[in-house]
Coordinates of C-alpha atoms and ligand atoms in Angstrom, one line a residue:
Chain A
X1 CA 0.0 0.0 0.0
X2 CA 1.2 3.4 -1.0
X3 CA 2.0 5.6 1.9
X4 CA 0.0 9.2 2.3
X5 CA 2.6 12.4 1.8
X6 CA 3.5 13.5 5.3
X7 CA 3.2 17.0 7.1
X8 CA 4.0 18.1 10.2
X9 CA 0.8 18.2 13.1
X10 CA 0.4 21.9 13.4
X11 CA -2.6 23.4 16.2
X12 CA -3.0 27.5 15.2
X13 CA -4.7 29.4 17.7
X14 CA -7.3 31.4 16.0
X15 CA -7.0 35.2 16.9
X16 CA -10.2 37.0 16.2
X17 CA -10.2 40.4 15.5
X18 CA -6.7 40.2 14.2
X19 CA -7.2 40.3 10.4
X20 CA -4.5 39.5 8.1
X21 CA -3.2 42.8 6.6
X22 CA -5.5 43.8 4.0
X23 CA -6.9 40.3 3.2
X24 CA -3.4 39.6 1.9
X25 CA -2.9 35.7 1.1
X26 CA -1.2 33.6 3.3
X27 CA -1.3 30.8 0.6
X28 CA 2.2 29.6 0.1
X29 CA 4.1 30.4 -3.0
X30 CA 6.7 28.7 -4.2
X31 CA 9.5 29.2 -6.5
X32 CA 11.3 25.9 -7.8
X33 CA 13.6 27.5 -10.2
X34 CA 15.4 30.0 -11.4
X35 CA 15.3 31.0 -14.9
X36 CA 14.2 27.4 -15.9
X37 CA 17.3 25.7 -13.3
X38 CA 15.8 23.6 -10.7
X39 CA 17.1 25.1 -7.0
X40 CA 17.8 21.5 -6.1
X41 CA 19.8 20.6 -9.0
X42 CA 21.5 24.3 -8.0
X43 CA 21.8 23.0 -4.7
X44 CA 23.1 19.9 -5.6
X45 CA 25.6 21.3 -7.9
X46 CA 27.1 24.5 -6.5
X47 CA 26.4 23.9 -2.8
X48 CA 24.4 25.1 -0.2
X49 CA 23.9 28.2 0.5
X50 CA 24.7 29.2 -3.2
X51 CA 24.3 33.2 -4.7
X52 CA 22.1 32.7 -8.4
X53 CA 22.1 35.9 -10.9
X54 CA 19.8 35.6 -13.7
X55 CA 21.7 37.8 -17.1
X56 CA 18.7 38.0 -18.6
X57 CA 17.0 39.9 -15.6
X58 CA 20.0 42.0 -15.3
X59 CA 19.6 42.8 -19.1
X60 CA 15.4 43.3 -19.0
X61 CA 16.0 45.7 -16.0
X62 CA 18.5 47.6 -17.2
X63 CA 16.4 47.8 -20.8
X64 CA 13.7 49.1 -19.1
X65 CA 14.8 51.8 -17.1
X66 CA 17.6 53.5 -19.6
X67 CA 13.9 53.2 -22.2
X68 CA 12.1 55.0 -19.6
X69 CA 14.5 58.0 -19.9
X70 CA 15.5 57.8 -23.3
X71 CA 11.3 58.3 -24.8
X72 CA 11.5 61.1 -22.1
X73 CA 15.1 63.2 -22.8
X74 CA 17.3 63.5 -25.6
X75 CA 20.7 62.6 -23.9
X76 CA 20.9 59.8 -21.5
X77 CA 23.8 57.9 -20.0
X78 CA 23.7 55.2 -17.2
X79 CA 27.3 54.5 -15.1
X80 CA 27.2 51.4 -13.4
X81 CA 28.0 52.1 -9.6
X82 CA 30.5 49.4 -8.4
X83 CA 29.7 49.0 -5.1
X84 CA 26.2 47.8 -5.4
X85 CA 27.8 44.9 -6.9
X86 CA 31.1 44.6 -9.0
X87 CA 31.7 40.9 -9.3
X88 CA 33.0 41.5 -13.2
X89 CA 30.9 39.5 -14.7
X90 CA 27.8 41.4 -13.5
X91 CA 30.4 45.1 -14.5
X92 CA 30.8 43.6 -17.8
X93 CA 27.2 42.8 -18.4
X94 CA 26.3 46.3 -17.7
X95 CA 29.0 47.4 -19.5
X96 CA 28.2 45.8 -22.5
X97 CA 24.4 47.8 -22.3
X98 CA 26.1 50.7 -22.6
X99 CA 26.9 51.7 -19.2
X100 CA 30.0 53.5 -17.7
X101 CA 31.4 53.1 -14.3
X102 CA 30.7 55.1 -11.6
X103 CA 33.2 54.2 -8.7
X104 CA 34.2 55.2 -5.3
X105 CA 37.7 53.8 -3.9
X106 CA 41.4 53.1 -6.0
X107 CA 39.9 49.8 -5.4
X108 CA 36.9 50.0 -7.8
X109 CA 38.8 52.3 -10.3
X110 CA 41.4 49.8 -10.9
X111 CA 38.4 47.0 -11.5
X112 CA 36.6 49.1 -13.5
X113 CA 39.7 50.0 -15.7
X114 CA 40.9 45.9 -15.4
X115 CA 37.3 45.6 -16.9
X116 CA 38.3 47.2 -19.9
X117 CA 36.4 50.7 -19.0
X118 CA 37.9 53.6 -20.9
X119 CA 39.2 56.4 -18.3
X120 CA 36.9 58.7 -20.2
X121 CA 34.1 56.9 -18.8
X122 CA 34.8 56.7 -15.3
X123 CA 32.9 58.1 -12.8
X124 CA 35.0 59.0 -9.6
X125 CA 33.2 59.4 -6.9
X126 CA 33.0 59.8 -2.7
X127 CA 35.2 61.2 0.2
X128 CA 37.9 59.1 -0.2
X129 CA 40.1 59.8 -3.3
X130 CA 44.0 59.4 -2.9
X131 CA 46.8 61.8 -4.6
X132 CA 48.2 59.4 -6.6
X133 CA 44.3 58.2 -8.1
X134 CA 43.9 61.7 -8.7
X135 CA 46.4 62.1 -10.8
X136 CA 45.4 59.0 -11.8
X137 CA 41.8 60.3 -13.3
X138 CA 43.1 63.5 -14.5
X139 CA 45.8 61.6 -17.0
X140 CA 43.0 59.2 -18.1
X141 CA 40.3 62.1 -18.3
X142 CA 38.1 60.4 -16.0
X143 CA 35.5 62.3 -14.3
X144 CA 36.3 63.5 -11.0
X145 CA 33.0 64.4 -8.8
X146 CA 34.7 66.8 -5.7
X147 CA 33.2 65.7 -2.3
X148 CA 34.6 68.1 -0.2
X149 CA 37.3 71.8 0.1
X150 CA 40.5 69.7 1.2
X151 CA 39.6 67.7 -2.0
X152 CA 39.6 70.4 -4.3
X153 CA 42.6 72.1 -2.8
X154 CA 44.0 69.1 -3.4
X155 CA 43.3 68.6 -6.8
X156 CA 44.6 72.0 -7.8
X157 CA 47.9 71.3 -6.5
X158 CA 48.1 68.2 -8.3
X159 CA 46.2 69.4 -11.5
X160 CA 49.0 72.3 -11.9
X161 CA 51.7 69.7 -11.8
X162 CA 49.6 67.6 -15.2
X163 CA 49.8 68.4 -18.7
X164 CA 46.0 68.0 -18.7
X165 CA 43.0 69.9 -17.3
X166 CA 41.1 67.5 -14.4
X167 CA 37.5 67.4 -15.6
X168 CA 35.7 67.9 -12.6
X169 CA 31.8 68.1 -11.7
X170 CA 30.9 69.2 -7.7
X171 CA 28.4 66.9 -5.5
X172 CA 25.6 69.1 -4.2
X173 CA 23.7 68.7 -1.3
X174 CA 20.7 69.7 -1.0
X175 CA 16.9 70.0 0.5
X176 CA 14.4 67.5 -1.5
X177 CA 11.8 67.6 1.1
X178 CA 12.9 64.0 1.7
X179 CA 14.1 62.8 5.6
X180 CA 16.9 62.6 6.4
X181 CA 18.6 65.0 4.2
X182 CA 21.6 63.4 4.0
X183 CA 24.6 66.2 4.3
X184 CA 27.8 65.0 4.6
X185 CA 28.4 64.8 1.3
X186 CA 29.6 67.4 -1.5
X187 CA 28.8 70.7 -1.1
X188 CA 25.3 72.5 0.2
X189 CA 23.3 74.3 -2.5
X190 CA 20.7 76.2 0.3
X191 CA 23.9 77.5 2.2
X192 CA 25.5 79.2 -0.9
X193 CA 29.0 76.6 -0.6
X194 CA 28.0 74.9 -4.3
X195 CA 27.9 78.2 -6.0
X196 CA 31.0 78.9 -3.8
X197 CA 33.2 76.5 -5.1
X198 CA 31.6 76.5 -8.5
X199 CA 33.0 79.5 -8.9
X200 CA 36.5 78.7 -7.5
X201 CA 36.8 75.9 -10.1
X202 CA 35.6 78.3 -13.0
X203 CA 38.3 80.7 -11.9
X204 CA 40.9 77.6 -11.9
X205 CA 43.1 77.8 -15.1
X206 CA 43.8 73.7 -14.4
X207 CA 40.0 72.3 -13.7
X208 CA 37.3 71.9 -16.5
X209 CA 34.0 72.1 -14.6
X210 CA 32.0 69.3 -17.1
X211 CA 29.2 68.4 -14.6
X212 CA 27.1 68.8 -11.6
X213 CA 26.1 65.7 -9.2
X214 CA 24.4 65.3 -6.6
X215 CA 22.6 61.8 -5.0
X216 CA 19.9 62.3 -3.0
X217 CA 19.9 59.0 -1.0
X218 CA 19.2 55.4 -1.4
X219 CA 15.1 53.8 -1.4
X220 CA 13.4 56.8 -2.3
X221 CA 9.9 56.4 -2.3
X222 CA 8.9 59.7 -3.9
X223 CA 10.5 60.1 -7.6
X224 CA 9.1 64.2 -6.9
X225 CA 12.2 64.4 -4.7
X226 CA 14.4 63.6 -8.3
X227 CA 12.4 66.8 -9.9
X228 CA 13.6 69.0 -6.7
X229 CA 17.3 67.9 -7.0
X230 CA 17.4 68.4 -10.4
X231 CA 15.9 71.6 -10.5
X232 CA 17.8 72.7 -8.4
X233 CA 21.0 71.8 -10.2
X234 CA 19.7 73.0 -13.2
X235 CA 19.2 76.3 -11.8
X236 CA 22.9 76.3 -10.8
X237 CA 24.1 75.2 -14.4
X238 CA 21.9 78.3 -15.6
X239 CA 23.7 80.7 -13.1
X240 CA 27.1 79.3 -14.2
X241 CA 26.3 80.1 -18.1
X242 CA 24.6 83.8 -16.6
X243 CA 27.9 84.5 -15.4
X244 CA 30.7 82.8 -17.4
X245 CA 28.9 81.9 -20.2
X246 CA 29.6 78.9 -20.0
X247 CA 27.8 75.4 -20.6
X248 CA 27.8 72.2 -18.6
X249 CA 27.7 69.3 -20.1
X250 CA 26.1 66.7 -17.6
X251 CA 23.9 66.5 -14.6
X252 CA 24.2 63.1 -13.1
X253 CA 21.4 62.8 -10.5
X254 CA 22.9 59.5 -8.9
X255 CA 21.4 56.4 -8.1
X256 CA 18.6 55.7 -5.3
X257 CA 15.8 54.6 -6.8
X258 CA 13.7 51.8 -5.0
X259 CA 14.0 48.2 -5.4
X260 CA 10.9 45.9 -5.1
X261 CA 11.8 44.7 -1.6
X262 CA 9.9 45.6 1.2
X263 CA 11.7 48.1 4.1
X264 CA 11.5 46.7 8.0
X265 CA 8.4 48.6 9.3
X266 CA 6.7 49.0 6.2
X267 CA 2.8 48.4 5.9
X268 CA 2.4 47.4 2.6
X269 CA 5.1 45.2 0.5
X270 CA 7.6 47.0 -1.6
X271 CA 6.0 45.4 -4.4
X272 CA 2.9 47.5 -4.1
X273 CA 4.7 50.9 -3.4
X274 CA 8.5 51.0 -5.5
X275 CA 7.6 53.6 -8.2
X276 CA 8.6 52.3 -11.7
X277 CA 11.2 53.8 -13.7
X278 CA 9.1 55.8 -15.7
X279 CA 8.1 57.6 -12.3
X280 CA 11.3 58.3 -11.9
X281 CA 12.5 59.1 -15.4
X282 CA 8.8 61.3 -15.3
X283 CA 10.3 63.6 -13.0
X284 CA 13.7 63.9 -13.7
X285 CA 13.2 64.9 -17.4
X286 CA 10.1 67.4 -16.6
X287 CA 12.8 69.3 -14.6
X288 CA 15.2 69.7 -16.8
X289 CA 13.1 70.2 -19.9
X290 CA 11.2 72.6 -18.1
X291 CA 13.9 74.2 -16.6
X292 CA 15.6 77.9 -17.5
X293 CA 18.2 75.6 -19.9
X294 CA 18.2 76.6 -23.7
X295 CA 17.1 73.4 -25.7
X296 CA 20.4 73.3 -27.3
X297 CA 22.3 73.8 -24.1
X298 CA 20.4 70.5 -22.1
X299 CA 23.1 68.6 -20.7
X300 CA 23.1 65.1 -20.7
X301 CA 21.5 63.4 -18.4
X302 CA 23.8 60.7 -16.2
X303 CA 22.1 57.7 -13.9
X304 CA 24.1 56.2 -11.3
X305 CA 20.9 53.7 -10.7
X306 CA 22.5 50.8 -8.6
X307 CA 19.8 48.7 -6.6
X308 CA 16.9 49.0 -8.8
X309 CA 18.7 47.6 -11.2
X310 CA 20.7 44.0 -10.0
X311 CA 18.5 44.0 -6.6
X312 CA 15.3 41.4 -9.2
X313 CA 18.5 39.6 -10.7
X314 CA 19.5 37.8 -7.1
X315 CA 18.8 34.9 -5.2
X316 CA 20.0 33.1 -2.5
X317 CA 19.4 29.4 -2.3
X318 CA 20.1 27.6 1.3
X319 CA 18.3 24.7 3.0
X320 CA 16.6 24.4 6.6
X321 CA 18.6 23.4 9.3
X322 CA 16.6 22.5 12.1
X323 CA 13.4 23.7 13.8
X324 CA 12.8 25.0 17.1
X325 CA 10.0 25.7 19.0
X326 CA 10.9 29.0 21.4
X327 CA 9.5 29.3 25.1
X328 CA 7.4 31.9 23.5
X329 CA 5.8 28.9 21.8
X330 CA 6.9 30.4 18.5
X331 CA 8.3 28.4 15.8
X332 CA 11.9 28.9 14.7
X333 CA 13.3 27.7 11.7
X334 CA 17.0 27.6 11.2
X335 CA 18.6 27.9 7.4
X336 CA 21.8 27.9 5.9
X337 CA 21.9 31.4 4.9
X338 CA 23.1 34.2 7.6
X339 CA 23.6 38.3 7.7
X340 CA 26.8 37.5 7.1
X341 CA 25.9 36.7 3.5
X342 CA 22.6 38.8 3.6
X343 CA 23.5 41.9 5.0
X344 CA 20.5 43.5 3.5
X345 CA 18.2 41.7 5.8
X346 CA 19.2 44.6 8.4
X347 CA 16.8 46.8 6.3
X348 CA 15.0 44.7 4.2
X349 CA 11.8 42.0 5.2
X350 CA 13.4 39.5 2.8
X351 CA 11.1 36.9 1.1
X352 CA 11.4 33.9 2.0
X353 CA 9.9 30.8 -0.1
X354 CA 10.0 26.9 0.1
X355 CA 11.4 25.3 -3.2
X356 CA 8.9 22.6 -3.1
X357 CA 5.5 22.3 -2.9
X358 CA 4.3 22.1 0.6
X359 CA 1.0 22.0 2.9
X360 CA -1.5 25.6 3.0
X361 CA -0.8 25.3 6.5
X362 CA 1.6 28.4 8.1
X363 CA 2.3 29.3 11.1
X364 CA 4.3 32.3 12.5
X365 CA 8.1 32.0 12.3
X366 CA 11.0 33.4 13.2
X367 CA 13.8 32.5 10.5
X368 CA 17.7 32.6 12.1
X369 CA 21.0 31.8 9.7
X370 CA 23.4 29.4 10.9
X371 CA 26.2 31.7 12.9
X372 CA 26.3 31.1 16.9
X373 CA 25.0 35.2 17.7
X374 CA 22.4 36.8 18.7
X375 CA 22.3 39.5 15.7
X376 CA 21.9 36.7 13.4
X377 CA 17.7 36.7 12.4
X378 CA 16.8 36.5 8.9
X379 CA 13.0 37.1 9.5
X380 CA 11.5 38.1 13.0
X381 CA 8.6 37.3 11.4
X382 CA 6.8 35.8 8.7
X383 CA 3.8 33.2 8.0
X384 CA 5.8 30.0 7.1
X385 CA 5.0 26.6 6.0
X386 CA 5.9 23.3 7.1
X387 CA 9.5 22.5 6.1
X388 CA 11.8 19.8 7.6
X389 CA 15.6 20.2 8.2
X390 CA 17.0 19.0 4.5
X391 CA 14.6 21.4 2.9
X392 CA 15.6 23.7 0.1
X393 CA 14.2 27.4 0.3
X394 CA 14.7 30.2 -2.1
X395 CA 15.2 34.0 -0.9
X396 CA 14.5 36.0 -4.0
X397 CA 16.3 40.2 -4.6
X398 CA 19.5 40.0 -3.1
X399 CA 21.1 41.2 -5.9
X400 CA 22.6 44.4 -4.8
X401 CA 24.8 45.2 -1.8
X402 CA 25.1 41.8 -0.7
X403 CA 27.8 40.4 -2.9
X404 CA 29.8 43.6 -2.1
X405 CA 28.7 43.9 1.7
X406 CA 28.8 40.4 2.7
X407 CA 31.1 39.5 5.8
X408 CA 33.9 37.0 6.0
X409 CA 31.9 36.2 9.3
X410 CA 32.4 32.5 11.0
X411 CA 31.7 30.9 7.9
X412 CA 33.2 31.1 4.4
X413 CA 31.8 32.6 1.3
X414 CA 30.0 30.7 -1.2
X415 CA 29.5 29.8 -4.9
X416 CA 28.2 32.8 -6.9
X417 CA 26.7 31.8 -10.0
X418 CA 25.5 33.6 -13.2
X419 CA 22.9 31.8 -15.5
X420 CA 23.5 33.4 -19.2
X421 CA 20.7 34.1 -21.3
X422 CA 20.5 30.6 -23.1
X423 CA 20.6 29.1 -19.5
X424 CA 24.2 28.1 -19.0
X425 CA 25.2 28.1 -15.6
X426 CA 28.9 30.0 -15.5
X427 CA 30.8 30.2 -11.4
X428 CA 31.7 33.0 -11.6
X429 CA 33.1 33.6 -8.2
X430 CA 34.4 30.4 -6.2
X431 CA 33.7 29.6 -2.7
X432 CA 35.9 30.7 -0.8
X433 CA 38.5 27.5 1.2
X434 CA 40.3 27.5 4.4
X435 CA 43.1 27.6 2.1
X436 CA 42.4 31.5 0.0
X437 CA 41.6 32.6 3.5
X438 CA 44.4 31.5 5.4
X439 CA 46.9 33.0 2.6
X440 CA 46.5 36.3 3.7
X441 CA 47.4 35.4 7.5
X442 CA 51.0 35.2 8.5
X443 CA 52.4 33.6 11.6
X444 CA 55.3 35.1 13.8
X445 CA 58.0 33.0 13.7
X446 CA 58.2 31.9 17.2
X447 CA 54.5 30.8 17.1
X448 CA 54.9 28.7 14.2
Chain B
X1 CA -1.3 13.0 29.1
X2 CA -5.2 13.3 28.8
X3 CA -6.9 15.9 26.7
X4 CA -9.4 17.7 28.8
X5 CA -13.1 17.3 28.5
X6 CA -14.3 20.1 27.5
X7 CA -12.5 20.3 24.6
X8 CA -15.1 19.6 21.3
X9 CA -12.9 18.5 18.5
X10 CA -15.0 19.1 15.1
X11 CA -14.3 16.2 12.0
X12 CA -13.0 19.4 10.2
X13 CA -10.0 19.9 12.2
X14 CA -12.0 22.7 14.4
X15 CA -11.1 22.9 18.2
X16 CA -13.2 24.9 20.8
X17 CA -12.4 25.0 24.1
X18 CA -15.5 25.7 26.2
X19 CA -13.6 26.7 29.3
X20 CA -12.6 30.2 27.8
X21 CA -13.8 30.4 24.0
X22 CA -10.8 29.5 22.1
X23 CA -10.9 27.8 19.1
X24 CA -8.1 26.4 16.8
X25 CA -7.8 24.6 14.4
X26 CA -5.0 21.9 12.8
X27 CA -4.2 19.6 10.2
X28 CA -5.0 16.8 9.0
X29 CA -2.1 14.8 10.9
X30 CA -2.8 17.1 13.8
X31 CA -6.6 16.6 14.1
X32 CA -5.9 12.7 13.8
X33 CA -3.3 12.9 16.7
X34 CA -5.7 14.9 18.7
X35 CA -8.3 12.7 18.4
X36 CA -6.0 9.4 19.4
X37 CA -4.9 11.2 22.4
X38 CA -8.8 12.2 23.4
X39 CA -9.1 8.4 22.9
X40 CA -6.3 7.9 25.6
X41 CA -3.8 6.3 22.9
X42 CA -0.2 6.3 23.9
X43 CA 2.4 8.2 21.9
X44 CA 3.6 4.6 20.8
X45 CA 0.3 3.8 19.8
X46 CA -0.4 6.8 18.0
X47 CA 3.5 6.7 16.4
X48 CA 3.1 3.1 15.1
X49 CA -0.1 4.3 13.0
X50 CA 0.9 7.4 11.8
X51 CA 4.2 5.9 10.1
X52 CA 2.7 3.2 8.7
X53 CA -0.2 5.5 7.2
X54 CA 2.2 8.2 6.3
X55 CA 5.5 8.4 4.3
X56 CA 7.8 9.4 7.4
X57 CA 10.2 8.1 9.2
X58 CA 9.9 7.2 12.9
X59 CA 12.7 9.7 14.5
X60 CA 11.2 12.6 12.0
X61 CA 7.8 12.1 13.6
X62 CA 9.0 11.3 16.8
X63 CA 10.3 14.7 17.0
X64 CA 6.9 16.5 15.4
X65 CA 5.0 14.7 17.7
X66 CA 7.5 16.1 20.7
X67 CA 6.6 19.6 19.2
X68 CA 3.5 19.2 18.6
X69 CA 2.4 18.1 22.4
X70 CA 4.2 20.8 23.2
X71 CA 1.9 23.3 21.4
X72 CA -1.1 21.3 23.1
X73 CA 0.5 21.9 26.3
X74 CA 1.1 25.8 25.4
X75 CA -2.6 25.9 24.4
X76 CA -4.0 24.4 27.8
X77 CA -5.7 21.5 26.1
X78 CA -4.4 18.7 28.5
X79 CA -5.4 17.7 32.1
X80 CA -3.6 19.3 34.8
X81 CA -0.5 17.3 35.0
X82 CA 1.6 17.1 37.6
X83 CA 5.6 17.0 36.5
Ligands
PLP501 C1 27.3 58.4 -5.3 C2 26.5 57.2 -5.5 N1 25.9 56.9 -6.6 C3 25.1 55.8 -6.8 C4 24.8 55.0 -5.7 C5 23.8 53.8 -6.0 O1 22.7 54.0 -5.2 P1 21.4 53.0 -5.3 O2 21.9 51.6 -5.1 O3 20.6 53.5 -4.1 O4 20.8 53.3 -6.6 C6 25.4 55.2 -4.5 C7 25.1 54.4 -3.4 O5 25.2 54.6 -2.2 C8 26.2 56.4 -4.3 O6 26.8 56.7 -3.2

């Protein structure tokens, strides 16, 4: 006789007059592949936990949002920023759309160069720039965004000393009616130090003043923030040609645009409230259009869009550990997959689904990765089926910050691997050995 | 280990308790187990059915039944017991 399929016994307590936010469904979803690869044969494969980027998302996404701008403005150019995730496959994939790099240490400049990036179309950004990558930029006529006074002191001193002008743009700061403002970088426009400077670098015989930047701050909700900042700089670009005659060539308005995942303390799921791209692009482009900038004179419009573009293309696959029922009578389910490898779960309510197809039954759960501390919850929360220790699950937009962010933390780093659009699965970072991570340790002699 | 008396288990899988107006439900599995311990089965009783009417394996259940009392226990659905 053929056994029945087995589930767990679950008892729920029925809470009344606690409905289920907005009806929502607590039916179980699953997702069994990725891109047409079975997570178990994944698992099997690569190991578990195991990083999964999908090209072909990568490629749709990025599509979509340089279409949104380019029905909407006449000049658009999107620079991949490197620390949202510069593994060089996922750089040269970008790359090969058309984008340029926008990067923030010597680190990411050499990778970005390495990756066969023309200096011209490098994008050189934050607080941190040495001497020698200054110099660095200005011989390859890379684009150097100023962050702060000691910078551009700085790059006078060593712009006097090169052959060549250092093409330089100024980050503004600024008020968008968005909280927090974020301040600390570039230069204010409200308190007059933008047009301070901007003039400085106008009156420098060894700068070239090509473009004004500004980012406004990351996960913003409300794409009318976009048509402040960039009014604003517009109006700046329109006082530098009042005064000096003089025309800018780019505005590059940064990254922060939304991803689809849903921020900790958020009512509704970031599905239902991320603006799309044309939101975004919308307001950008009415700005400028619309702005005090002759038609001939527009500049051209730079995106430094990081999450909302690679966040859809991740997953993380892991598999259940054990369960636990806490004093609180709570369930716990323990996975494979930590914040050491999913440092976004500190702001994000990750998703997390079963690979295979499991009971209606939830209950509440709290899901905890594998380290030995405290810190280490993946999910305080979440309605959760039956799964036993052995399970696959499947934790879908990871894609950007974790494969830069992630922590060499108790455990080693795993298998990242790229499906390609006709479904060929490519490593294309290894997992990391006792071996690669003991090289970089070195033992005093008389403890050896 | 004796399921109280006022406890009504429905064929659905729908438990009230009289004593204070809960209700709850479960499972299949669950509302079988529930109903073998109302019937004052023992856990090997109730063990030996389940895994030869189900596709598990004794130590998996053993340990889903261990959690699963527990949540009976949490719920106040068993006899005062004395430990
Ligand atoms: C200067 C700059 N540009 C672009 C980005 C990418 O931002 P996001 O991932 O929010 O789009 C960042 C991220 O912090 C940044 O600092």
């Amino acid at each position: 006789m053929k056994k029945l399929k087995y589930e767990r016994p679950i008892i729920n307590k029925i809470q009344s007059g606690m409905p289920d936010k907005f009806g929502m469904s607590t039916r179980v979803q699953t997702i069994s592949d990725v891109e047409g690869i079975p997570v178990v044969n994944i698992i099997k494969n690569y190991g578990s936990p195991t990083f999964v980027l999908s090209e072909q998302t990568i490629r749709d996404t990025y599509q979509e949002a340089r279409e949104a701008f380019t029905t909407r403005y006449p000049k658009v150019q999107f620079a991949w920023s490197y620390k949202t995730n510069y593994l060089n496959a996922v750089c040269k994939i970008f790359h090969s759309e058309g984008s340029w790099a926008e990067v923030v240490s010597g680190f990411e400049y050499d990778k970005a160069i390495d990756n066969g990036v023309k200096g011209a179309h490098i994008i050189f950004n934050g607080p941190d720039k040495s001497d020698e990558y200054l110099a660095k930029s200005i011989e390859n006529d890379s684009f150097i965004h100023i962050d702060h006074f000691d910078e551009f002191y700085s790059l006078i001193r060593i712009a006097a000393k090169s052959s060549k002008k250092a093409k330089v743009a100024i980050r503004v700061n600024m008020d968008t009616g968005i909280y927090p403002q974020w301040d600390r970088f570039g230069f204010n426009y409200e308190n007059g130090d933008a047009w301070n400077v901007l003039n400085k670098i106008m009156l420098s015989k060894d700068l070239e003043l090509v473009g004004l930047h500004t980012h406004i701050g990351t996960y913003i909700l409300t794409p009318n923030a976009y048509g402040v900042a960039a009014s604003k700089l517009a109006e700046l670009a329109v006082r530098v040609y009042r005064k000096f005659n003089y025309v800018i060539s780019y505005i590059d308005m940064g990254g922060g645009f939304a991803s689809k995942n849903t921020l900790k303390g958020a009512y509704l799921p970031g599905k239902d409230t991320c603006p799309t791209f044309d939101d975004y692009a919308e307001s950008i482009t009415n700005a400028l259009i619309n702005s005090e900038i002759q038609p001939e004179n527009l500049p051209t419009l730079i995106l430094e869009t990081g999450r909302a573009l690679i966040d859809d293309a991740g997953y993380l696959v892991g598999t259940v550990l054990a369960n636990k029922r806490l004093v609180s009578s709570r369930r716990a389910t323990i996975i494979d997959i930590g914040v050491n490898l999913l440092f976004t779960s500190f702001w994000y309510e990750h998703e997390v689904y079963p690979v295979k197809e499991v009971s209606e039954q939830t209950e509440d759960t709290t899901i905890y990765g594998p380290l030995c501390m405290n810190i280490d919850v993946i999910r305080e929360v979440i309605k959760f089926p039956l799964l036993q220790k052995g399970d696959p699950v499947i934790i879908p937009r990871v894609g950007a910050y974790n494969m830069t962010q992630w922590m060499q933390f108790i455990t080693l780093r795993p298998n990242i691997i790229l499906i390609d659009t006709s479904k060929n699965i490519h490593v294309i970072r290894e997992e990391e050995t006792n071996e690669v991570f003991s090289r970089q340790e070195k033992l005093p002699e008389h403890l050896s | 280990m004796k399921i109280r008396n006022n406890i009504a288990i429905s064929d659905s899988g729908f438990v009230f308790d009289s004593n204070n107006g809960e209700s709850f439900t479960l499972n299949k599995i669950g509302l079988e187990i529930l109903q073998m311990l109302k019937n004052s089965r023992t856990e090997e009783e109730i063990t030996q059915k389940i895994v030869k009417k189900y596709d598990v394996d004794i130590e998996t259940f053993e340990q889903n039944y261990f959690d699963f009392v527990g949540m009976l226990r949490h719920f106040n659905l068993f006899e005062n017991e004395s430990f």
